[in-house]
Amino acid sequence: MTHRERVLCTLDHQQPDKMAIDFGAMRSTGINVIAYNRLRAHLGLPFTGTRLYDVFQQLAEPEPDILERFGADVVQLHRHSPSFGVSLDAWRPDTLSDGSPCLVPAGFHPVRNADGSLEVVVNGRVIARRPAGGYWYDSVHHPLADAQTLSDIDHHDFGVIGAEEQAYLQRESQRLYDSTDRAILGEFGGNLLECGQSDFGYGRFMEMLVAERELVEYYLDKLVESHLRNLQIYLDCVQNRIHVIQLGDDLGTQEALQLSPRLYRDLLKPRQEKLFRFIHEHSAIKVFLHSCGAIYDILGDLAEIGLDIINPVQISSPNMTPAKLKKEFGKKLVFWGGGCDTQHILPRADLQEIRKHVEENIAAFAPGGGYVFTQVHNIQQEIDPERIVTLYETAVRCR
């Protein structure tokens, strides 16, 4: 099978010739740029221009030699401006905090403060801040923080995919489709809960879910209208040149859902269904949802409303063990992730423990198809290259 055929077979819940693997094909299966450079040095690979494509999370774009080394079957179609409105059209050289080289988007120019922190300033306003010694940026601007009325929502700019990004999506989806036999995952977004938390501020929006239902529902309806408009534009641009479309909404915490199942079913489920059904009605593309945390209680709901793929499969959370998930939802959902616990095992266990952990997770998830191997969320800066090599060489050996 080609890489692409392997993934498509997997997504149809059929047994492929060997297990599908993802190394960095979306913004929650990625690798920190410093960890990536260390990995290249460890493997004796030349530095040909590491691209820091996600400046928010500090993620590297994996190069073809790394993809080949780790048997990766998927590549990513980026959004035109995935972080802070900075486009990926042009690049400039930069140096990372460890002294290693990289390329950053040419329009990315954070302001360095006297205390060593970095700030992203747009139109004179600080929108994100990275503390001294920090690994990534935190959003600090919430445009609807003071919103009180429906009129305030009406005046909010929900954003639209413009002509420049449309041309980019058409061009890049065609280039990827023609130049690789790997499956293509297109980043879209489509967040609901997370958009509210970003627009209003986390604390306020969580209170609003209960205390200001009229305002919340009005906002969510406007947000869904915007997502549907943008989905139509996006799908028109990419046609069926991509195979997976990635949406996101972190519905879980480490230990439980962020909101009760009842509140999820009242507020979010019917609106997510509109997005999932729209994609299925207008394309043959599989629907992928990134949703961190302990989300066991709503996995059945997500499958019911048309979700195809769930990520990152946070196996350390309650009721999220691989065997349990595969048994209960393996015929309904594709699990994309869950290959290695990046909080407790990857940074702390010895190499033999990592191998055993990965082997056990693959043995639970992979039989019968419906599984794409990758770790739980991104590989962070402090992870030694030996651990990353152990993780992916074990996956390649067991596939």
PDB file of N, CA and C in Angstrom, residues 4 16 36 46 151 189 194 199 216 240 245 251 265 311 316 343 396:
ATOM      1  N   ARG A   4      -0.845   6.868   1.420  1.00  0.00           N
ATOM      2  CA  ARG A   4      -2.220   7.386   1.337  1.00  0.00           C
ATOM      3  C   ARG A   4      -3.236   6.249   1.414  1.00  0.00           C
ATOM      4  N   PRO A  16      -5.069  -2.337   7.516  1.00  0.00           N
ATOM      5  CA  PRO A  16      -4.104  -1.991   6.465  1.00  0.00           C
ATOM      6  C   PRO A  16      -2.945  -2.984   6.440  1.00  0.00           C
ATOM      7  N   TYR A  36      13.110  19.249  18.010  1.00  0.00           N
ATOM      8  CA  TYR A  36      13.266  18.773  16.635  1.00  0.00           C
ATOM      9  C   TYR A  36      14.705  18.951  16.160  1.00  0.00           C
ATOM     10  N   PRO A  46      21.416  16.726   8.279  1.00  0.00           N
ATOM     11  CA  PRO A  46      21.864  18.112   8.091  1.00  0.00           C
ATOM     12  C   PRO A  46      20.766  19.113   8.431  1.00  0.00           C
ATOM     13  N   SER A 151     -26.181  43.094  20.797  1.00  0.00           N
ATOM     14  CA  SER A 151     -25.577  44.038  19.860  1.00  0.00           C
ATOM     15  C   SER A 151     -24.050  43.969  19.910  1.00  0.00           C
ATOM     16  N   GLY A 189     -10.257  24.216  12.130  1.00  0.00           N
ATOM     17  CA  GLY A 189     -10.532  24.911  13.396  1.00  0.00           C
ATOM     18  C   GLY A 189     -11.924  24.568  13.884  1.00  0.00           C
ATOM     19  N   GLU A 194     -13.816  26.618  22.926  1.00  0.00           N
ATOM     20  CA  GLU A 194     -12.537  27.322  22.996  1.00  0.00           C
ATOM     21  C   GLU A 194     -12.624  28.729  22.420  1.00  0.00           C
ATOM     22  N   ASP A 199     -12.615  34.481  23.299  1.00  0.00           N
ATOM     23  CA  ASP A 199     -13.245  35.774  23.041  1.00  0.00           C
ATOM     24  C   ASP A 199     -13.682  36.493  24.312  1.00  0.00           C
ATOM     25  N   VAL A 216     -24.891  33.524  25.558  1.00  0.00           N
ATOM     26  CA  VAL A 216     -24.055  32.416  25.097  1.00  0.00           C
ATOM     27  C   VAL A 216     -24.649  31.772  23.847  1.00  0.00           C
ATOM     28  N   ASN A 240     -11.633  17.642  -3.064  1.00  0.00           N
ATOM     29  CA  ASN A 240     -11.347  16.384  -2.364  1.00  0.00           C
ATOM     30  C   ASN A 240      -9.865  16.034  -2.459  1.00  0.00           C
ATOM     31  N   ILE A 245     -10.188  16.527   7.566  1.00  0.00           N
ATOM     32  CA  ILE A 245     -10.285  17.926   7.963  1.00  0.00           C
ATOM     33  C   ILE A 245     -10.319  17.988   9.482  1.00  0.00           C
ATOM     34  N   LEU A 251     -12.683  19.682  25.198  1.00  0.00           N
ATOM     35  CA  LEU A 251     -13.879  19.541  26.027  1.00  0.00           C
ATOM     36  C   LEU A 251     -13.574  18.925  27.383  1.00  0.00           C
ATOM     37  N   ARG A 265     -24.627  18.538  25.880  1.00  0.00           N
ATOM     38  CA  ARG A 265     -25.690  18.104  24.958  1.00  0.00           C
ATOM     39  C   ARG A 265     -26.666  19.224  24.649  1.00  0.00           C
ATOM     40  N   ASN A 311      -8.852  12.697  18.554  1.00  0.00           N
ATOM     41  CA  ASN A 311      -7.459  12.936  18.919  1.00  0.00           C
ATOM     42  C   ASN A 311      -7.460  13.890  20.119  1.00  0.00           C
ATOM     43  N   SER A 316      -4.117   8.819  29.874  1.00  0.00           N
ATOM     44  CA  SER A 316      -3.872   8.905  31.317  1.00  0.00           C
ATOM     45  C   SER A 316      -5.085   9.421  32.078  1.00  0.00           C
ATOM     46  N   GLN A 343       2.978  13.077  29.188  1.00  0.00           N
ATOM     47  CA  GLN A 343       3.110  13.765  30.472  1.00  0.00           C
ATOM     48  C   GLN A 343       3.905  12.952  31.486  1.00  0.00           C
ATOM     49  N   VAL A 396       7.435   1.789  14.511  1.00  0.00           N
ATOM     50  CA  VAL A 396       7.781   1.226  13.202  1.00  0.00           C
ATOM     51  C   VAL A 396       7.983  -0.285  13.307  1.00  0.00           C
TER      52      VAL A 396
END
